[in-house]
Amino acid sequence: MIGIDVISVSRIENMINKFGDKALKRYLNDNEIKLIKSPHTAAGFWAAKEAFSKALGTGIGEECSFLDIEIIKDKKGKPCFSSSTLEKFNLKQADVSISHDGGFAIAAVIIMK
Ligand SMILES: CC(C)(COP(=O)(O)OP(=O)(O)OC[C@H]1O[C@@H](n2cnc3c(N)ncnc32)[C@H](O)[C@@H]1OP(=O)(O)O)[C@@H](O)C(=O)NCCC(=O)NCCS
């Protein structure tokens, strides 16, 4: 199953300017926050989580919250979903690709149940 999401980086920047750290904590855990080096990355992670929820078919809500999904990075910097995320949703595989340009971040996710 596939999911995709796009978000303007300024939306995340505005959230951070308004709510500071709380903005990131709303949708990222502490380990994920350590990986955030720019608003572009923060927007990409938001898009990745929304795309994951769309691949699942639930959207973000009770069945799948932002904090139920954990993004990690491998040695080369590729974003991936943690094994606990796969276990939580009983998935065999979940892959994500993130890109940003022109003030937007986009993510595509493929999952296999
Ligand atoms: C599904 C979700 C991720 C939609 O995201 P969105 O950014 O509002 O909207 P997008 O434009 O990215 O996507 C909308 C499209 O997603 C698709 N979609 C809707 N529900 C879906 C679902 N359960 N599974 C897969 N795809 C879904 C639809 O095609 C929809 O477009 P359409 O209604 O014109 O057909 C939704 O769960 C969501 O908005 N969560 C946000 C939660 C939140 O806390 N937001 C805070 C805002 S400050």
JSON list of C-alpha atoms and ligand atoms in Angstrom, two decimals:
[
{"chain": "A", "resi": 1, "resn": "MET", "atom": "CA", "xyz": [0.00, 0.00, 0.00]},
{"chain": "A", "resi": 2, "resn": "ILE", "atom": "CA", "xyz": [1.15, 3.51, -0.77]},
{"chain": "A", "resi": 3, "resn": "GLY", "atom": "CA", "xyz": [0.75, 6.94, 0.86]},
{"chain": "A", "resi": 4, "resn": "ILE", "atom": "CA", "xyz": [1.99, 10.41, -0.07]},
{"chain": "A", "resi": 5, "resn": "ASP", "atom": "CA", "xyz": [1.99, 13.82, 1.62]},
{"chain": "A", "resi": 6, "resn": "VAL", "atom": "CA", "xyz": [3.26, 17.32, 0.88]},
{"chain": "A", "resi": 7, "resn": "ILE", "atom": "CA", "xyz": [3.61, 20.23, 3.33]},
{"chain": "A", "resi": 8, "resn": "SER", "atom": "CA", "xyz": [4.95, 23.76, 3.07]},
{"chain": "A", "resi": 9, "resn": "VAL", "atom": "CA", "xyz": [8.08, 24.16, 5.19]},
{"chain": "A", "resi": 10, "resn": "SER", "atom": "CA", "xyz": [6.76, 27.57, 6.36]},
{"chain": "A", "resi": 11, "resn": "ARG", "atom": "CA", "xyz": [3.83, 25.81, 8.09]},
{"chain": "A", "resi": 12, "resn": "ILE", "atom": "CA", "xyz": [6.29, 23.91, 10.28]},
{"chain": "A", "resi": 13, "resn": "GLU", "atom": "CA", "xyz": [8.46, 27.03, 10.75]},
{"chain": "A", "resi": 14, "resn": "ASN", "atom": "CA", "xyz": [5.40, 28.99, 11.92]},
{"chain": "A", "resi": 15, "resn": "MET", "atom": "CA", "xyz": [4.52, 26.20, 14.36]},
{"chain": "A", "resi": 16, "resn": "ILE", "atom": "CA", "xyz": [8.08, 26.24, 15.76]},
{"chain": "A", "resi": 17, "resn": "ASN", "atom": "CA", "xyz": [8.11, 30.05, 16.02]},
{"chain": "A", "resi": 18, "resn": "LYS", "atom": "CA", "xyz": [4.77, 30.02, 17.82]},
{"chain": "A", "resi": 19, "resn": "PHE", "atom": "CA", "xyz": [5.15, 27.00, 20.12]},
{"chain": "A", "resi": 20, "resn": "GLY", "atom": "CA", "xyz": [8.94, 26.39, 20.26]},
{"chain": "A", "resi": 21, "resn": "ASP", "atom": "CA", "xyz": [10.00, 22.88, 21.29]},
{"chain": "A", "resi": 22, "resn": "LYS", "atom": "CA", "xyz": [6.40, 21.92, 22.02]},
{"chain": "A", "resi": 23, "resn": "ALA", "atom": "CA", "xyz": [5.66, 22.10, 18.30]},
{"chain": "A", "resi": 24, "resn": "LEU", "atom": "CA", "xyz": [8.21, 19.38, 17.55]},
{"chain": "A", "resi": 25, "resn": "LYS", "atom": "CA", "xyz": [7.25, 17.32, 20.60]},
{"chain": "A", "resi": 26, "resn": "ARG", "atom": "CA", "xyz": [3.69, 17.17, 19.32]},
{"chain": "A", "resi": 27, "resn": "TYR", "atom": "CA", "xyz": [4.73, 14.89, 16.47]},
{"chain": "A", "resi": 28, "resn": "LEU", "atom": "CA", "xyz": [8.31, 13.75, 17.15]},
{"chain": "A", "resi": 29, "resn": "ASN", "atom": "CA", "xyz": [9.90, 11.78, 19.99]},
{"chain": "A", "resi": 30, "resn": "ASP", "atom": "CA", "xyz": [13.21, 12.84, 21.58]},
{"chain": "A", "resi": 31, "resn": "ASN", "atom": "CA", "xyz": [15.35, 10.66, 19.31]},
{"chain": "A", "resi": 32, "resn": "GLU", "atom": "CA", "xyz": [13.64, 12.04, 16.21]},
{"chain": "A", "resi": 33, "resn": "ILE", "atom": "CA", "xyz": [14.11, 15.63, 17.44]},
{"chain": "A", "resi": 34, "resn": "LYS", "atom": "CA", "xyz": [17.86, 14.95, 17.69]},
{"chain": "A", "resi": 35, "resn": "LEU", "atom": "CA", "xyz": [17.84, 14.17, 13.94]},
{"chain": "A", "resi": 36, "resn": "ILE", "atom": "CA", "xyz": [16.22, 17.51, 13.05]},
{"chain": "A", "resi": 37, "resn": "LYS", "atom": "CA", "xyz": [18.83, 19.92, 11.74]},
{"chain": "A", "resi": 38, "resn": "SER", "atom": "CA", "xyz": [16.54, 22.28, 9.80]},
{"chain": "A", "resi": 39, "resn": "PRO", "atom": "CA", "xyz": [12.87, 23.15, 9.29]},
{"chain": "A", "resi": 40, "resn": "HIS", "atom": "CA", "xyz": [13.13, 21.27, 5.97]},
{"chain": "A", "resi": 41, "resn": "THR", "atom": "CA", "xyz": [13.92, 18.03, 7.79]},
{"chain": "A", "resi": 42, "resn": "ALA", "atom": "CA", "xyz": [11.18, 18.72, 10.35]},
{"chain": "A", "resi": 43, "resn": "ALA", "atom": "CA", "xyz": [8.67, 19.23, 7.52]},
{"chain": "A", "resi": 44, "resn": "GLY", "atom": "CA", "xyz": [9.90, 16.06, 5.78]},
{"chain": "A", "resi": 45, "resn": "PHE", "atom": "CA", "xyz": [9.30, 14.03, 8.95]},
{"chain": "A", "resi": 46, "resn": "TRP", "atom": "CA", "xyz": [5.78, 15.46, 9.25]},
{"chain": "A", "resi": 47, "resn": "ALA", "atom": "CA", "xyz": [5.08, 14.51, 5.63]},
{"chain": "A", "resi": 48, "resn": "ALA", "atom": "CA", "xyz": [6.57, 11.03, 6.19]},
{"chain": "A", "resi": 49, "resn": "LYS", "atom": "CA", "xyz": [4.26, 10.38, 9.13]},
{"chain": "A", "resi": 50, "resn": "GLU", "atom": "CA", "xyz": [1.16, 11.61, 7.32]},
{"chain": "A", "resi": 51, "resn": "ALA", "atom": "CA", "xyz": [2.15, 9.54, 4.27]},
{"chain": "A", "resi": 52, "resn": "PHE", "atom": "CA", "xyz": [2.58, 6.47, 6.54]},
{"chain": "A", "resi": 53, "resn": "SER", "atom": "CA", "xyz": [-0.91, 7.01, 7.98]},
{"chain": "A", "resi": 54, "resn": "LYS", "atom": "CA", "xyz": [-2.33, 7.24, 4.47]},
{"chain": "A", "resi": 55, "resn": "ALA", "atom": "CA", "xyz": [-0.55, 4.05, 3.38]},
{"chain": "A", "resi": 56, "resn": "LEU", "atom": "CA", "xyz": [-2.12, 2.41, 6.42]},
{"chain": "A", "resi": 57, "resn": "GLY", "atom": "CA", "xyz": [-5.50, 3.83, 5.39]},
{"chain": "A", "resi": 58, "resn": "THR", "atom": "CA", "xyz": [-6.27, 5.31, 8.80]},
{"chain": "A", "resi": 59, "resn": "GLY", "atom": "CA", "xyz": [-5.00, 8.87, 8.52]},
{"chain": "A", "resi": 60, "resn": "ILE", "atom": "CA", "xyz": [-3.58, 10.44, 11.68]},
{"chain": "A", "resi": 61, "resn": "GLY", "atom": "CA", "xyz": [-5.94, 9.87, 14.60]},
{"chain": "A", "resi": 62, "resn": "GLU", "atom": "CA", "xyz": [-6.77, 7.39, 17.32]},
{"chain": "A", "resi": 63, "resn": "GLU", "atom": "CA", "xyz": [-5.67, 4.33, 15.38]},
{"chain": "A", "resi": 64, "resn": "CYS", "atom": "CA", "xyz": [-2.38, 5.88, 14.30]},
{"chain": "A", "resi": 65, "resn": "SER", "atom": "CA", "xyz": [-0.99, 8.93, 16.10]},
{"chain": "A", "resi": 66, "resn": "PHE", "atom": "CA", "xyz": [2.11, 10.88, 15.09]},
{"chain": "A", "resi": 67, "resn": "LEU", "atom": "CA", "xyz": [3.95, 9.43, 18.09]},
{"chain": "A", "resi": 68, "resn": "ASP", "atom": "CA", "xyz": [3.00, 5.84, 17.16]},
{"chain": "A", "resi": 69, "resn": "ILE", "atom": "CA", "xyz": [5.28, 6.25, 14.14]},
{"chain": "A", "resi": 70, "resn": "GLU", "atom": "CA", "xyz": [9.04, 6.48, 14.69]},
{"chain": "A", "resi": 71, "resn": "ILE", "atom": "CA", "xyz": [11.49, 7.58, 12.02]},
{"chain": "A", "resi": 72, "resn": "ILE", "atom": "CA", "xyz": [15.17, 6.68, 12.33]},
{"chain": "A", "resi": 73, "resn": "LYS", "atom": "CA", "xyz": [18.12, 7.22, 9.98]},
{"chain": "A", "resi": 74, "resn": "ASP", "atom": "CA", "xyz": [20.64, 4.66, 8.79]},
{"chain": "A", "resi": 75, "resn": "LYS", "atom": "CA", "xyz": [24.41, 5.28, 8.67]},
{"chain": "A", "resi": 76, "resn": "LYS", "atom": "CA", "xyz": [24.15, 6.93, 5.26]},
{"chain": "A", "resi": 77, "resn": "GLY", "atom": "CA", "xyz": [21.32, 9.25, 6.29]},
{"chain": "A", "resi": 78, "resn": "LYS", "atom": "CA", "xyz": [18.43, 7.35, 4.72]},
{"chain": "A", "resi": 79, "resn": "PRO", "atom": "CA", "xyz": [15.22, 7.76, 6.73]},
{"chain": "A", "resi": 80, "resn": "CYS", "atom": "CA", "xyz": [13.48, 4.50, 7.74]},
{"chain": "A", "resi": 81, "resn": "PHE", "atom": "CA", "xyz": [10.74, 3.44, 10.13]},
{"chain": "A", "resi": 82, "resn": "SER", "atom": "CA", "xyz": [11.90, 1.80, 13.38]},
{"chain": "A", "resi": 83, "resn": "SER", "atom": "CA", "xyz": [11.30, -1.90, 14.01]},
{"chain": "A", "resi": 84, "resn": "SER", "atom": "CA", "xyz": [8.93, -0.99, 16.86]},
{"chain": "A", "resi": 85, "resn": "THR", "atom": "CA", "xyz": [6.79, 0.91, 14.33]},
{"chain": "A", "resi": 86, "resn": "LEU", "atom": "CA", "xyz": [6.61, -2.19, 12.11]},
{"chain": "A", "resi": 87, "resn": "GLU", "atom": "CA", "xyz": [5.68, -4.33, 15.12]},
{"chain": "A", "resi": 88, "resn": "LYS", "atom": "CA", "xyz": [3.04, -1.88, 16.36]},
{"chain": "A", "resi": 89, "resn": "PHE", "atom": "CA", "xyz": [1.19, -1.97, 13.05]},
{"chain": "A", "resi": 90, "resn": "ASN", "atom": "CA", "xyz": [1.99, -5.61, 12.27]},
{"chain": "A", "resi": 91, "resn": "LEU", "atom": "CA", "xyz": [3.83, -4.73, 9.05]},
{"chain": "A", "resi": 92, "resn": "LYS", "atom": "CA", "xyz": [6.34, -6.84, 7.12]},
{"chain": "A", "resi": 93, "resn": "GLN", "atom": "CA", "xyz": [7.94, -3.80, 5.56]},
{"chain": "A", "resi": 94, "resn": "ALA", "atom": "CA", "xyz": [7.61, -0.01, 5.40]},
{"chain": "A", "resi": 95, "resn": "ASP", "atom": "CA", "xyz": [9.75, 2.26, 3.22]},
{"chain": "A", "resi": 96, "resn": "VAL", "atom": "CA", "xyz": [9.86, 6.04, 2.98]},
{"chain": "A", "resi": 97, "resn": "SER", "atom": "CA", "xyz": [11.41, 8.56, 0.63]},
{"chain": "A", "resi": 98, "resn": "ILE", "atom": "CA", "xyz": [11.53, 12.29, 1.50]},
{"chain": "A", "resi": 99, "resn": "SER", "atom": "CA", "xyz": [12.41, 15.31, -0.63]},
{"chain": "A", "resi": 100, "resn": "HIS", "atom": "CA", "xyz": [12.29, 19.09, -0.23]},
{"chain": "A", "resi": 101, "resn": "ASP", "atom": "CA", "xyz": [12.62, 22.01, -2.62]},
{"chain": "A", "resi": 102, "resn": "GLY", "atom": "CA", "xyz": [10.93, 25.31, -3.39]},
{"chain": "A", "resi": 103, "resn": "GLY", "atom": "CA", "xyz": [9.56, 25.66, 0.14]},
{"chain": "A", "resi": 104, "resn": "PHE", "atom": "CA", "xyz": [7.80, 22.29, 0.18]},
{"chain": "A", "resi": 105, "resn": "ALA", "atom": "CA", "xyz": [8.63, 18.89, 1.65]},
{"chain": "A", "resi": 106, "resn": "ILE", "atom": "CA", "xyz": [7.13, 15.71, 0.23]},
{"chain": "A", "resi": 107, "resn": "ALA", "atom": "CA", "xyz": [7.20, 12.09, 1.36]},
{"chain": "A", "resi": 108, "resn": "ALA", "atom": "CA", "xyz": [6.06, 8.82, -0.20]},
{"chain": "A", "resi": 109, "resn": "VAL", "atom": "CA", "xyz": [5.59, 5.66, 1.87]},
{"chain": "A", "resi": 110, "resn": "ILE", "atom": "CA", "xyz": [5.06, 2.05, 0.84]},
{"chain": "A", "resi": 111, "resn": "ILE", "atom": "CA", "xyz": [3.99, -0.54, 3.41]},
{"chain": "A", "resi": 112, "resn": "MET", "atom": "CA", "xyz": [3.51, -4.30, 3.23]},
{"chain": "A", "resi": 113, "resn": "LYS", "atom": "CA", "xyz": [1.20, -6.00, 5.73]},
{"chain": "B", "resi": 1, "resn": "LIG", "atom": "C1", "xyz": [-5.32, 11.65, 6.07]},
{"chain": "B", "resi": 1, "resn": "LIG", "atom": "C2", "xyz": [-4.63, 12.89, 6.67]},
{"chain": "B", "resi": 1, "resn": "LIG", "atom": "C3", "xyz": [-3.16, 12.55, 6.93]},
{"chain": "B", "resi": 1, "resn": "LIG", "atom": "C4", "xyz": [-4.85, 13.96, 5.63]},
{"chain": "B", "resi": 1, "resn": "LIG", "atom": "O1", "xyz": [-3.87, 14.89, 5.56]},
{"chain": "B", "resi": 1, "resn": "LIG", "atom": "P1", "xyz": [-4.10, 16.42, 5.10]},
{"chain": "B", "resi": 1, "resn": "LIG", "atom": "O2", "xyz": [-2.75, 17.06, 5.18]},
{"chain": "B", "resi": 1, "resn": "LIG", "atom": "O3", "xyz": [-5.23, 17.03, 5.84]},
{"chain": "B", "resi": 1, "resn": "LIG", "atom": "O4", "xyz": [-4.62, 16.37, 3.62]},
{"chain": "B", "resi": 1, "resn": "LIG", "atom": "P2", "xyz": [-3.87, 16.00, 2.26]},
{"chain": "B", "resi": 1, "resn": "LIG", "atom": "O5", "xyz": [-4.20, 17.03, 1.27]},
{"chain": "B", "resi": 1, "resn": "LIG", "atom": "O6", "xyz": [-2.43, 15.68, 2.48]},
{"chain": "B", "resi": 1, "resn": "LIG", "atom": "O7", "xyz": [-4.57, 14.64, 1.86]},
{"chain": "B", "resi": 1, "resn": "LIG", "atom": "C5", "xyz": [-5.92, 14.59, 1.58]},
{"chain": "B", "resi": 1, "resn": "LIG", "atom": "C6", "xyz": [-6.17, 13.35, 0.79]},
{"chain": "B", "resi": 1, "resn": "LIG", "atom": "O8", "xyz": [-5.78, 12.22, 1.56]},
{"chain": "B", "resi": 1, "resn": "LIG", "atom": "C7", "xyz": [-6.56, 11.10, 1.13]},
{"chain": "B", "resi": 1, "resn": "LIG", "atom": "N1", "xyz": [-7.07, 10.45, 2.33]},
{"chain": "B", "resi": 1, "resn": "LIG", "atom": "C8", "xyz": [-8.03, 10.88, 3.19]},
{"chain": "B", "resi": 1, "resn": "LIG", "atom": "N2", "xyz": [-8.23, 10.01, 4.17]},
{"chain": "B", "resi": 1, "resn": "LIG", "atom": "C9", "xyz": [-7.37, 9.00, 3.95]},
{"chain": "B", "resi": 1, "resn": "LIG", "atom": "C10", "xyz": [-7.11, 7.78, 4.61]},
{"chain": "B", "resi": 1, "resn": "LIG", "atom": "N3", "xyz": [-7.77, 7.42, 5.71]},
{"chain": "B", "resi": 1, "resn": "LIG", "atom": "N4", "xyz": [-6.16, 6.97, 4.10]},
{"chain": "B", "resi": 1, "resn": "LIG", "atom": "C11", "xyz": [-5.50, 7.30, 2.99]},
{"chain": "B", "resi": 1, "resn": "LIG", "atom": "N5", "xyz": [-5.70, 8.44, 2.30]},
{"chain": "B", "resi": 1, "resn": "LIG", "atom": "C12", "xyz": [-6.62, 9.28, 2.79]},
{"chain": "B", "resi": 1, "resn": "LIG", "atom": "C13", "xyz": [-7.68, 11.63, 0.25]},
{"chain": "B", "resi": 1, "resn": "LIG", "atom": "O9", "xyz": [-7.37, 11.35, -1.09]},
{"chain": "B", "resi": 1, "resn": "LIG", "atom": "C14", "xyz": [-7.63, 13.14, 0.50]},
{"chain": "B", "resi": 1, "resn": "LIG", "atom": "O10", "xyz": [-7.96, 13.93, -0.60]},
{"chain": "B", "resi": 1, "resn": "LIG", "atom": "P3", "xyz": [-9.49, 13.98, -1.11]},
{"chain": "B", "resi": 1, "resn": "LIG", "atom": "O11", "xyz": [-10.34, 14.11, 0.12]},
{"chain": "B", "resi": 1, "resn": "LIG", "atom": "O12", "xyz": [-9.53, 15.19, -1.98]},
{"chain": "B", "resi": 1, "resn": "LIG", "atom": "O13", "xyz": [-9.70, 12.71, -1.87]},
{"chain": "B", "resi": 1, "resn": "LIG", "atom": "C15", "xyz": [-5.31, 13.25, 8.00]},
{"chain": "B", "resi": 1, "resn": "LIG", "atom": "O14", "xyz": [-5.31, 12.15, 8.88]},
{"chain": "B", "resi": 1, "resn": "LIG", "atom": "C16", "xyz": [-4.78, 14.46, 8.67]},
{"chain": "B", "resi": 1, "resn": "LIG", "atom": "O15", "xyz": [-4.95, 15.54, 8.20]},
{"chain": "B", "resi": 1, "resn": "LIG", "atom": "N6", "xyz": [-4.15, 14.42, 9.77]},
{"chain": "B", "resi": 1, "resn": "LIG", "atom": "C17", "xyz": [-3.64, 15.66, 10.33]},
{"chain": "B", "resi": 1, "resn": "LIG", "atom": "C18", "xyz": [-3.62, 15.51, 11.79]},
{"chain": "B", "resi": 1, "resn": "LIG", "atom": "C19", "xyz": [-3.24, 16.75, 12.49]},
{"chain": "B", "resi": 1, "resn": "LIG", "atom": "O16", "xyz": [-2.98, 16.67, 13.66]},
{"chain": "B", "resi": 1, "resn": "LIG", "atom": "N7", "xyz": [-3.18, 17.93, 11.87]},
{"chain": "B", "resi": 1, "resn": "LIG", "atom": "C20", "xyz": [-2.84, 19.10, 12.59]},
{"chain": "B", "resi": 1, "resn": "LIG", "atom": "C21", "xyz": [-3.01, 20.30, 11.71]},
{"chain": "B", "resi": 1, "resn": "LIG", "atom": "S1", "xyz": [-2.35, 21.72, 12.54]}
]
